[in-house]
Short mmCIF file of C-alpha atoms in Angstrom, two decimals:
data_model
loop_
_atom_site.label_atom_id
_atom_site.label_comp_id
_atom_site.label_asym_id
_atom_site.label_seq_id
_atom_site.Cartn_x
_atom_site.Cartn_y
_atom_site.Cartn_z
CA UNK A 1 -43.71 48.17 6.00
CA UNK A 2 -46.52 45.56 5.03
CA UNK A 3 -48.02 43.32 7.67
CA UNK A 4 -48.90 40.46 5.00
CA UNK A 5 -45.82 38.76 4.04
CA UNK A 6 -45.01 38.52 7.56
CA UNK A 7 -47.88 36.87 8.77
CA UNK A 8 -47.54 34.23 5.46
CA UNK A 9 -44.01 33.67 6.35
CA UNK A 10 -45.35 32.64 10.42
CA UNK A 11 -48.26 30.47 8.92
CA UNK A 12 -45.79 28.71 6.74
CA UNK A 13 -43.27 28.05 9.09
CA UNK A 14 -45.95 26.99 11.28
CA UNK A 15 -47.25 24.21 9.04
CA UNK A 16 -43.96 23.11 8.10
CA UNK A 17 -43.62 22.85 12.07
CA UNK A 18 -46.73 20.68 12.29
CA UNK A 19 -46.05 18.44 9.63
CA UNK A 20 -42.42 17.79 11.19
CA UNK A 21 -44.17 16.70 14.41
CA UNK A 22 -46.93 14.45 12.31
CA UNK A 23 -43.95 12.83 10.10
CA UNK A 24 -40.85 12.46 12.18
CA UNK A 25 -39.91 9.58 14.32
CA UNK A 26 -36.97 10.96 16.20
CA UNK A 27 -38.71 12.49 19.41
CA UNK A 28 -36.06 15.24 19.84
CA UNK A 29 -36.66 16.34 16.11
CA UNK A 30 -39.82 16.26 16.86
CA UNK A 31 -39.45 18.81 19.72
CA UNK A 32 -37.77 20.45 17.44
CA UNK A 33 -40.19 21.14 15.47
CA UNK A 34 -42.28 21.84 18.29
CA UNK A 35 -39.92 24.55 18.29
CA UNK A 36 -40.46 26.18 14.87
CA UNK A 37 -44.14 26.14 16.06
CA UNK A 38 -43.66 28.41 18.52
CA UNK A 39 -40.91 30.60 17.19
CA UNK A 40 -43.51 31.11 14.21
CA UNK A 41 -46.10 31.70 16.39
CA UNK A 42 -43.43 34.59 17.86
CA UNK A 43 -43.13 36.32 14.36
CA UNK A 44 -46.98 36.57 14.01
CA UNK A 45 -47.01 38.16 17.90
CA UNK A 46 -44.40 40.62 16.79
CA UNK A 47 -45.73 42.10 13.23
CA UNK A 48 -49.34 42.22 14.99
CA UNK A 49 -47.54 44.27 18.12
CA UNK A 50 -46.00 46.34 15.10
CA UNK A 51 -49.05 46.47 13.65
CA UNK A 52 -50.64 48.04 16.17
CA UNK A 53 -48.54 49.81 17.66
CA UNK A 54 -48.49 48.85 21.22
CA UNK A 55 -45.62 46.60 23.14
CA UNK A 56 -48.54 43.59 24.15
CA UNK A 57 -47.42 41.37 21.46
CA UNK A 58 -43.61 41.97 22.31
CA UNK A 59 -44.16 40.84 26.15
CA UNK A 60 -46.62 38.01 25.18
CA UNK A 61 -43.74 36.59 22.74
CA UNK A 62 -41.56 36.64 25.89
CA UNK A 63 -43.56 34.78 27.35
CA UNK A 64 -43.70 32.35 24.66
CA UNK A 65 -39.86 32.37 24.68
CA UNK A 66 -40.27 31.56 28.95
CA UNK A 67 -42.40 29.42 28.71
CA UNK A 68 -40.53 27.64 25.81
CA UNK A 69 -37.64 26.93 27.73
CA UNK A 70 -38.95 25.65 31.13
CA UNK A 71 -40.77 23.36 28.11
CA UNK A 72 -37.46 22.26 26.56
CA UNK A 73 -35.81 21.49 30.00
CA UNK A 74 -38.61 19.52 31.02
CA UNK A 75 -39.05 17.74 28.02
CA UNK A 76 -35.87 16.91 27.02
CA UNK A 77 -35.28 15.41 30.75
CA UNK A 78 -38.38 12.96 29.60
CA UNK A 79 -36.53 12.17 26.75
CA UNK A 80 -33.47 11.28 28.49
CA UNK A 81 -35.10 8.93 30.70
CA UNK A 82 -37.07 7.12 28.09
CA UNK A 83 -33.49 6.89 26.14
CA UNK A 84 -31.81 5.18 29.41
CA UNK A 85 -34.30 2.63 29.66
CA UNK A 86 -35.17 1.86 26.21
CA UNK A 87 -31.80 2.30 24.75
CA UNK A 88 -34.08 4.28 21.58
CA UNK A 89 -35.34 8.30 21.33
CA UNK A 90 -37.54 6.75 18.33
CA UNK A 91 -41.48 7.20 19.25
CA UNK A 92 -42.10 4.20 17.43
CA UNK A 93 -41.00 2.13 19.44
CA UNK A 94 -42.42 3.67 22.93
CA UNK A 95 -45.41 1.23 22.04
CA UNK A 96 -45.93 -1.01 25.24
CA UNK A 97 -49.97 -0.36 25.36
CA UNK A 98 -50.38 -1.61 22.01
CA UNK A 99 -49.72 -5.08 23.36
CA UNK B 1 -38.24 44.56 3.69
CA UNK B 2 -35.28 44.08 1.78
CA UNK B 3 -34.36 41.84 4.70
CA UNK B 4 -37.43 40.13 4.66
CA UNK B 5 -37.38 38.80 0.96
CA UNK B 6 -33.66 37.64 2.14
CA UNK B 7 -33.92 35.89 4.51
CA UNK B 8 -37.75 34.65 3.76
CA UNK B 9 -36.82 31.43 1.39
CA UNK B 10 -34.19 31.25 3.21
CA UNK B 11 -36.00 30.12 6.37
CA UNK B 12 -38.35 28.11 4.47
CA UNK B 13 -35.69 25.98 2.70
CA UNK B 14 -34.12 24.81 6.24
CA UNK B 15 -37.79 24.44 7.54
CA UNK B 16 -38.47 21.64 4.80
CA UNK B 17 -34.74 20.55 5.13
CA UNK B 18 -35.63 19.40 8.83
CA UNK B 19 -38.63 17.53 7.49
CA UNK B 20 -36.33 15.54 5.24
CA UNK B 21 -32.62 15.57 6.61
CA UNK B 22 -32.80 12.24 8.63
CA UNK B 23 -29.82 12.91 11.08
CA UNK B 24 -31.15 14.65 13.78
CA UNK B 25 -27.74 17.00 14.21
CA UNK B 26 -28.27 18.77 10.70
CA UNK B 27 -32.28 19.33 11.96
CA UNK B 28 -30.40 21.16 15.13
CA UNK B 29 -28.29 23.20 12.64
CA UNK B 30 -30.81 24.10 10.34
CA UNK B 31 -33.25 25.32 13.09
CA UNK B 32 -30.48 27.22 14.74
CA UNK B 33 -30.69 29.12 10.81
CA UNK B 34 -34.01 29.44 11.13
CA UNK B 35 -34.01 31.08 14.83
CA UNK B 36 -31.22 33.50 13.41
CA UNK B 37 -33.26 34.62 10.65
CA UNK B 38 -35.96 35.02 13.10
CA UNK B 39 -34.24 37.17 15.20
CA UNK B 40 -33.15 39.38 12.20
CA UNK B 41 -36.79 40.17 11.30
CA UNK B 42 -37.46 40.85 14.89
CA UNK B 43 -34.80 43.24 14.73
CA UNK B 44 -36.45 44.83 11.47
CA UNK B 45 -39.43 45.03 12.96
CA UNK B 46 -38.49 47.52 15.90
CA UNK B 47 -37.97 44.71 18.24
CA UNK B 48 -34.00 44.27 19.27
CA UNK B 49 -34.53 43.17 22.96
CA UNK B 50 -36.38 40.39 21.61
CA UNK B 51 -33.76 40.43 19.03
CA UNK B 52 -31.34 39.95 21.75
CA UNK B 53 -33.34 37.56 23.27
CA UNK B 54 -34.11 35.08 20.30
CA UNK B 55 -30.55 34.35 20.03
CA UNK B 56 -29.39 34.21 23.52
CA UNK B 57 -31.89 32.01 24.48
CA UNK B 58 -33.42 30.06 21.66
CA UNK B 59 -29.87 29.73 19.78
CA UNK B 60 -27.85 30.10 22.77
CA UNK B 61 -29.76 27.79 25.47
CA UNK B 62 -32.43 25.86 23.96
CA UNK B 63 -30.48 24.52 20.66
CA UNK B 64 -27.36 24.13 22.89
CA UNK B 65 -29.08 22.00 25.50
CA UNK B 66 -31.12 19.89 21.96
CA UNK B 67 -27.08 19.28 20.87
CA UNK B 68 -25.98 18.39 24.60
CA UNK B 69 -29.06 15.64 24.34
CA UNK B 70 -28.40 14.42 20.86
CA UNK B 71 -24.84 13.99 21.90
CA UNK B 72 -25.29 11.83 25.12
CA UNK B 73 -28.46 9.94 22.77
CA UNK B 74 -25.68 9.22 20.30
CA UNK B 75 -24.80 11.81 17.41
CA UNK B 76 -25.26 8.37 14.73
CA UNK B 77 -29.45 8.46 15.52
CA UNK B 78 -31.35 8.92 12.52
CA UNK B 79 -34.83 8.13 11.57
CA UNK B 80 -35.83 4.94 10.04
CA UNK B 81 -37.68 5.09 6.80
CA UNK B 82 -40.12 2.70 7.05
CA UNK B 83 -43.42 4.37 7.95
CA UNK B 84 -45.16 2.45 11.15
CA UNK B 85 -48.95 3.63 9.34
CA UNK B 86 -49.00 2.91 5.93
CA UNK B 87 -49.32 6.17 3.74
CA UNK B 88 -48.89 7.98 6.87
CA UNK B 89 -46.61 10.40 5.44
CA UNK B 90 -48.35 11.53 2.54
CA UNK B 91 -51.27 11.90 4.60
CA UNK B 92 -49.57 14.33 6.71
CA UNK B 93 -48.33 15.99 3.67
CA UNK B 94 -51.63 16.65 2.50
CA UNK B 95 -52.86 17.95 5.63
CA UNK B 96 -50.40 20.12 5.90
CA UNK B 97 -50.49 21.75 2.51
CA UNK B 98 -54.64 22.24 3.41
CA UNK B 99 -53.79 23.67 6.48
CA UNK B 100 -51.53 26.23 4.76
CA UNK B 101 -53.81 27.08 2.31
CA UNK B 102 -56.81 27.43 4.91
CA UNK B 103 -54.01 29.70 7.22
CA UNK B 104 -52.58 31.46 4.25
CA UNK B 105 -56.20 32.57 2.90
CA UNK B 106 -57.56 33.67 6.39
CA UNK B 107 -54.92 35.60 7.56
CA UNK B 108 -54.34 37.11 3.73
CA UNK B 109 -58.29 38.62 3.75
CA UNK B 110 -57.67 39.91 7.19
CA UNK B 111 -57.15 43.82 6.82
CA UNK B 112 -54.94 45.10 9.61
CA UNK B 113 -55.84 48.30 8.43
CA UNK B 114 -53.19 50.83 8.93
CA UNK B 115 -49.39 49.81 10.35
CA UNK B 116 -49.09 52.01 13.30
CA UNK B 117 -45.82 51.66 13.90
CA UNK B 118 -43.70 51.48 16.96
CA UNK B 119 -41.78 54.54 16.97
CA UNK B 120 -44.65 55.94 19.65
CA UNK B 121 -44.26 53.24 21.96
CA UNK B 122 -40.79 52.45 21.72
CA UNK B 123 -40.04 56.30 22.93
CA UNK B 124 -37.39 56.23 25.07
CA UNK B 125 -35.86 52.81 23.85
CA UNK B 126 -37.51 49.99 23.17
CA UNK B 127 -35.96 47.86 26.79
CA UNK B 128 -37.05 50.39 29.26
CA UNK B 129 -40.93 50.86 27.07
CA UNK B 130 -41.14 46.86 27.54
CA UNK B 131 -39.97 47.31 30.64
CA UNK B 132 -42.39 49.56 31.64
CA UNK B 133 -45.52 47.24 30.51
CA UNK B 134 -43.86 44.42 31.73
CA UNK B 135 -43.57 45.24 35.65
CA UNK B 136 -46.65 47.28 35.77
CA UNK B 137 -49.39 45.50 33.52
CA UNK B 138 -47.50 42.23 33.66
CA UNK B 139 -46.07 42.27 36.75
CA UNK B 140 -48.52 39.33 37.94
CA UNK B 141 -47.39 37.22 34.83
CA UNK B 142 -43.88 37.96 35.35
CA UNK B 143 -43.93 36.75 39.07
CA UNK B 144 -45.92 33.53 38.19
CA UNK B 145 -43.03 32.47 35.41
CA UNK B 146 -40.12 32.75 38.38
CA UNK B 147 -42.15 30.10 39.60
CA UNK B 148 -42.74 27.95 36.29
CA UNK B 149 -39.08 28.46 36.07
CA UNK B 150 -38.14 27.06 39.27
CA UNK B 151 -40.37 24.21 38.55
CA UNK B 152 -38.97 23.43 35.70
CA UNK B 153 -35.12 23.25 37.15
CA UNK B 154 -36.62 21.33 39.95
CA UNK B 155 -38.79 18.82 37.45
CA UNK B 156 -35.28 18.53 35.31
CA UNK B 157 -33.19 17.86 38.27
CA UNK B 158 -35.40 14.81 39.65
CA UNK B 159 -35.84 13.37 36.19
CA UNK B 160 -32.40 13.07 35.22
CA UNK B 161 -31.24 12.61 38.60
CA UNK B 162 -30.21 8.50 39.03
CA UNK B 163 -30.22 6.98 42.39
CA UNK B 164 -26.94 4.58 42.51
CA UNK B 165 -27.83 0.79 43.76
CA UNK B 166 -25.06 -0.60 44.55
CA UNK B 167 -22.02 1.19 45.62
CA UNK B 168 -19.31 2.28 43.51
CA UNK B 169 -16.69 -0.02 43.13
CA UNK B 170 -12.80 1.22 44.36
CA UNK B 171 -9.18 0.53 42.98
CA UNK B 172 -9.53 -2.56 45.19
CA UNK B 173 -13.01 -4.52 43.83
CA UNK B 174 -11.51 -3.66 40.61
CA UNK B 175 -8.69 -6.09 41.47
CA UNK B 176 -10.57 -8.48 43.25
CA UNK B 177 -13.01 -8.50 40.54
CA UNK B 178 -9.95 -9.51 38.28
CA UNK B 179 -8.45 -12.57 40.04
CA UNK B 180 -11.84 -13.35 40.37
CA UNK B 181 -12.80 -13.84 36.63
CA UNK B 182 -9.22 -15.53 36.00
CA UNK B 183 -9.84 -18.30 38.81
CA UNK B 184 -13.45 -18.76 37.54
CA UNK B 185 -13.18 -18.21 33.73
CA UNK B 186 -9.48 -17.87 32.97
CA UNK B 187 -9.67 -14.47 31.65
CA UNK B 188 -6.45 -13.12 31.04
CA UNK B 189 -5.21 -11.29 34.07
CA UNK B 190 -3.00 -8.65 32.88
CA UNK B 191 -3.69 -5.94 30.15
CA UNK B 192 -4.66 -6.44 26.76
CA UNK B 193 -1.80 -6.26 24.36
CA UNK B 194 -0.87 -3.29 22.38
CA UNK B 195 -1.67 -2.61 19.35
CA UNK B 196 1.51 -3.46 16.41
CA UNK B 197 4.10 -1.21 17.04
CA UNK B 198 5.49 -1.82 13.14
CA UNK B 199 2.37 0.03 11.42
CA UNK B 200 3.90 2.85 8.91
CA UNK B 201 1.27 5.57 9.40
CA UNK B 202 -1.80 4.49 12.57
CA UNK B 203 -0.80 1.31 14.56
CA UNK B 204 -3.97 1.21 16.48
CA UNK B 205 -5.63 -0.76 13.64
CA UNK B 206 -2.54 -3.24 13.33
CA UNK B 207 -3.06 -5.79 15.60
CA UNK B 208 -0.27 -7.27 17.56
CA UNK B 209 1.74 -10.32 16.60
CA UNK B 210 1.79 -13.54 18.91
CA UNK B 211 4.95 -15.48 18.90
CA UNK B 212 3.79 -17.92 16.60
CA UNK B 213 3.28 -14.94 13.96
CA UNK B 214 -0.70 -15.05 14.63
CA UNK B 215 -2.46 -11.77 15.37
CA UNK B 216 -3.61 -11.19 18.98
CA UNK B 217 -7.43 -11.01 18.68
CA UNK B 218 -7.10 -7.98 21.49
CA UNK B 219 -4.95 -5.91 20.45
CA UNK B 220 -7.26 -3.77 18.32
CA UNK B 221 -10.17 -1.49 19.12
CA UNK B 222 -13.58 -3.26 19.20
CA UNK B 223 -14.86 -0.44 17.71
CA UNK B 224 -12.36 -0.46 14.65
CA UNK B 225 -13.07 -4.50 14.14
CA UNK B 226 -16.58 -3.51 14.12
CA UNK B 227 -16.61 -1.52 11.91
CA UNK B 228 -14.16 -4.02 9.52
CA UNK B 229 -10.68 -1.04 9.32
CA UNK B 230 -8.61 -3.91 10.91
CA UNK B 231 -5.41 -4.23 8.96
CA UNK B 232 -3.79 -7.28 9.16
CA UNK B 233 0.30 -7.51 10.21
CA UNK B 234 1.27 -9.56 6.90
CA UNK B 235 -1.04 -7.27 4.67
CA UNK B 236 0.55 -4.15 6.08
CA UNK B 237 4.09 -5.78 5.88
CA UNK B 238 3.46 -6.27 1.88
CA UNK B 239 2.59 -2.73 2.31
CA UNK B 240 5.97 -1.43 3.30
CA UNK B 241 8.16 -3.09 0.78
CA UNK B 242 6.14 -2.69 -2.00
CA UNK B 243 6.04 0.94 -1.69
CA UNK B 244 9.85 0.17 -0.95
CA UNK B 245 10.06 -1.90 -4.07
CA UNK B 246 8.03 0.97 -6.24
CA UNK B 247 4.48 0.83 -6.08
CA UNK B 248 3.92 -0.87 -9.58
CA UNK B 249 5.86 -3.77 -8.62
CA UNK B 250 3.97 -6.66 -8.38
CA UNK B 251 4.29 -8.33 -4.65
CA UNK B 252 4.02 -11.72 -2.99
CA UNK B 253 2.22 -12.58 0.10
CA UNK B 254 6.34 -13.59 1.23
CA UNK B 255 7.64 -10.71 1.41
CA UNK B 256 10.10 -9.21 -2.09
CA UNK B 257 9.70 -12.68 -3.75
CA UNK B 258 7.51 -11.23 -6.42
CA UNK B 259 4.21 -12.73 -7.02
CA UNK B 260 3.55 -15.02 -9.88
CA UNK B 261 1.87 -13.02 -12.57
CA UNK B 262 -1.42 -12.39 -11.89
CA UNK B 263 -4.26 -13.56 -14.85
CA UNK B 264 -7.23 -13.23 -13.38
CA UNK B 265 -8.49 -13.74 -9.97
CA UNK B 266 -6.38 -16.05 -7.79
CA UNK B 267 -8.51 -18.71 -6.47
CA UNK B 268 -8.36 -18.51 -2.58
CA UNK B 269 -8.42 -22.35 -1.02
CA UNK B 270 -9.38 -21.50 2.15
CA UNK B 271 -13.08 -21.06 1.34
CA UNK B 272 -15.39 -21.94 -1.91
CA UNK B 273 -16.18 -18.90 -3.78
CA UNK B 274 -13.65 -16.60 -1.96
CA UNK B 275 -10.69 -15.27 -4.00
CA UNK B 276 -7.31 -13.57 -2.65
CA UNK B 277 -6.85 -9.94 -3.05
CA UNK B 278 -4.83 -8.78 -5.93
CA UNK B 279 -1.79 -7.18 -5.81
CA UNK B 280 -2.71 -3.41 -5.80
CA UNK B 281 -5.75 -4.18 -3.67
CA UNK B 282 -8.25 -3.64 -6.13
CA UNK B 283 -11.46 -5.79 -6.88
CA UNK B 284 -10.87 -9.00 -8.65
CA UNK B 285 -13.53 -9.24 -11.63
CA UNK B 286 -16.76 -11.10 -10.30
CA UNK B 287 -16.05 -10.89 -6.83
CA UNK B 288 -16.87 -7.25 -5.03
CA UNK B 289 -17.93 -8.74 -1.12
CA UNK B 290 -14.89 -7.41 0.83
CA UNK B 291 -13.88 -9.82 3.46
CA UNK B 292 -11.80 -8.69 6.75
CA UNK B 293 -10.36 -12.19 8.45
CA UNK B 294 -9.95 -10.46 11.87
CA UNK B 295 -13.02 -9.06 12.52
CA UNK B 296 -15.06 -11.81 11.04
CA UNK B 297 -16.70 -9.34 8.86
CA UNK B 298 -17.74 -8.84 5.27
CA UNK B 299 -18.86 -5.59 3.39
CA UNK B 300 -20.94 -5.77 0.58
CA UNK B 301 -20.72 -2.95 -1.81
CA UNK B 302 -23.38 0.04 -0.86
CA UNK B 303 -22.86 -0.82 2.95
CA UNK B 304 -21.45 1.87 5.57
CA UNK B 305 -17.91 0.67 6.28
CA UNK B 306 -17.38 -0.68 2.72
CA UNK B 307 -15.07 2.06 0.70
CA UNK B 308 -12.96 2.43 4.17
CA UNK B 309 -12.58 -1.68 4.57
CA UNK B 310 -8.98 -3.23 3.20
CA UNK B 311 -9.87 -6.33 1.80
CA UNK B 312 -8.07 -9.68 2.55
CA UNK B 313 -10.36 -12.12 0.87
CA UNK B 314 -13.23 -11.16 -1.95
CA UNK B 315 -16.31 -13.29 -2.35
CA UNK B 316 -18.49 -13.53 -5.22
CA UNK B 317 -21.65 -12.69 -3.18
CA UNK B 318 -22.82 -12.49 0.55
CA UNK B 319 -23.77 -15.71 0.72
CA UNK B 320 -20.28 -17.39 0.47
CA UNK B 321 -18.97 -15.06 2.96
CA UNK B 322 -21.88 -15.92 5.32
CA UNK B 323 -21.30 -19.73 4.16
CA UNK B 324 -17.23 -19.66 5.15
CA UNK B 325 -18.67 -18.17 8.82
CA UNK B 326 -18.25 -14.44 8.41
CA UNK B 327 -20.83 -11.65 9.73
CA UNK B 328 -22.72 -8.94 7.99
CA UNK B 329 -21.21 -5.66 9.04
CA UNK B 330 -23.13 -3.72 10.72
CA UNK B 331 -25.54 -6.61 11.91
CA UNK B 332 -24.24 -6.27 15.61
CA UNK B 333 -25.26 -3.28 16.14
CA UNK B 334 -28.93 -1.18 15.49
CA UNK B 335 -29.10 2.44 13.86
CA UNK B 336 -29.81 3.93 17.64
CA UNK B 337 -27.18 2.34 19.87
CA UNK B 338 -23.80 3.26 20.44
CA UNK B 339 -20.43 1.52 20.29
CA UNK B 340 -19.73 1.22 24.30
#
């Protein structure tokens, strides 16, 4: 099986990721795409553990997938409170130290 | 690979849908493709506990608890288009596309050199191999994300958590609070009346009839008046008989006295530049602003409720309907809030 097409398909997904975070306003789609970042960063962690034939990459994409999730809970929590007192999950308008 | 070459555009097509899809549920169900697919090619590549893991946690937990979120943020959110940064967008665009190309072309000259393979490793089974590594090599890691973990729940729990100020009112303050507004304001003390109980197919957007034959302002949803679906008694009386009648048959506003035939709009007196509906409820030439007399609304055509609004009056542009004192639909409330 070839390693390349694998590790295209993760850098792809991974600027597609950062782009999402640069152009959306919504701050949960922008976690989302948070997201893709790191389940792209996952894919490249797996071919390169296939790759090489040892489990490394496998347990350092758990990780990733850990870590992920305590991220999500945590983040999403912020959210949630910046929705109840702004009434808005837009980042735009989060802009009090501009004035 | 066959798998790969599958389920490859695939993932890239709902990647680029969430940069464009502007309701934030369809970016939750086209990730929740993408994670999927991800988990498939983990599974080709001699990976299926992370397989297993992929989608019971990233599809299972994390996009569940994104949908719990959008739900209690309001499922109607979308993005605004107008960009804050002027030219912000295309910016970003451009970055990213150099950023590809500078990722694609570094990784593409790297030479792996040959694919071991994990048949070696994964000896055995591929859960006990990982974990093997994981509770002898890892075992420091592993201990230090119980605690991340724990932090995390705890972080969660004291960021959503609310403290109530004042206490929560009882059966009791609920009643009090009720004489109270009728001795100081005159608010009506009882319940709000029903709905009409005449409507042929939904009565909850019929309002009720006062004795004097006028509609009882609240009888219907706030919601549906919003929004401009309020049907009004007489319309929905004219309704009844004239799909009595036939449909074809031309009906007055009394009842089975048929109309006087119709040439042309019918000039409405009741405001300049409004006309009344005609008989099978279709536009009269000239005049396409929908007006809706209970809820004070008017639609122009292109806006949300517009296609879903019966009309009682048409005007020949918004600014006659603004002019006899009705509202913009839609004006009330902003893209982000919710109704209640």
């Amino acid at each position: 099986m070839d390693t390349t097409p694998f590790i295209v398909l993760s850098a792809i997904l991974f600027s597609i990721g950062a782009v999402g975070v640069l152009v959306r306003r919504n701050a949960i789609v922008i976690f989302m795409c948070v997201e893709l970042m790191l389940n792209a960063g996952n894919l490249a962690l797996i071919t390169f553990a296939r790759a090489n034939g040892d489990l490394d990459g496998q347990i350092a994409a758990f990780f990733v997938m850990v870590v992920a999730a305590a991220e999500v809970v945590v983040g999403l929590a912020i959210i949630m409170t910046i929705f109840r007192t702004r009434r808005s999950a837009s980042v735009d308008d989060a802009s009090l130290l501009k004035y | 690979m066959i798998a790969f070459w599958i389920l490859a555009p695939v993932m890239v097509v709902c990647a680029l849908g969430i940069l464009v899809v502007r309701k934030a549920v369809h970016c939750a169900l086209l990730l929740a493709v993408v994670m999927i697919s991800l988990a498939v090619l983990y599974a080709v590549q001699d990976a299926p506990f992370l397989f297993a893991v992929q989608i019971i946690v990233y599809t299972g937990a994390i996009l569940m608890l994104f949908l719990f979120v959008l739900m209690l943020v309001g499922v109607d959110a979308s993005d605004s288009l107008v960009e804050t940064i002027r030219g912000q967008r295309a910016v970003a665009a451009a970055m990213g596309l150099a950023f590809l190309v500078l990722l694609t072309l570094g990784v593409a000259q790297v030479s792996v050199g040959v694919d071991q393979g994990l048949e070696q490793a994964n000896e055995g089974g591929n859960v006990p191999a990982i974990a093997r590594v994981l509770f002898t090599r890892y075992v420091l890691a592993f201990e230090v994300t119980s605690a991340l973990l724990i932090t995390a729940a705890l972080g969660a729990m004291v960021l959503a958590h609310r403290e109530r100020l004042t206490p929560k009112p009882n059966q009791a303050d609920w009643a009090a609070q009720r004489m109270r507004d009728f001795a100081e304001r005159g608010t009506h003390l009882g319940p709000l009346p029903p709905p009409g109980t005449f409507a042929r197919h939904n009565a909850v957007d019929t309002p009720a009839l006062l004795p004097d034959g006028s509609t009882a302002p609240g009888s219907v949803p706030r919601a549906l008046a919003a929004r401009g679906t309020v049907r009004t008694a007489p319309a929905h009386e004219i309704d009844v008989i004239s799909h009595e009648i036939g449909a074809d048959a031309p009906v007055g506003p009394m009842g089975g006295l048929p109309a006087p035939p119709a040439e042309g709009p019918v000039q409405s007196d009741e405001w300049p530049g409004s006309v009344r509906p005609l008989p099978d409820g279709s536009e009269p030439e000239g005049h396409p602003v929908k007006g809706n007399k209970v809820s004070g609304l008017f639609h122009e055509p292109g806006g949300r409720w517009y296609a879903q609004t019966r009309a009682e009056v048409w005007f020949d542009s918004a600014d006659s309907a603004e002019a006899a004192g009705f509202t913009r639909a839609g004006s009330r409330s902003g893209t982000t809030t919710k109704e209640d």
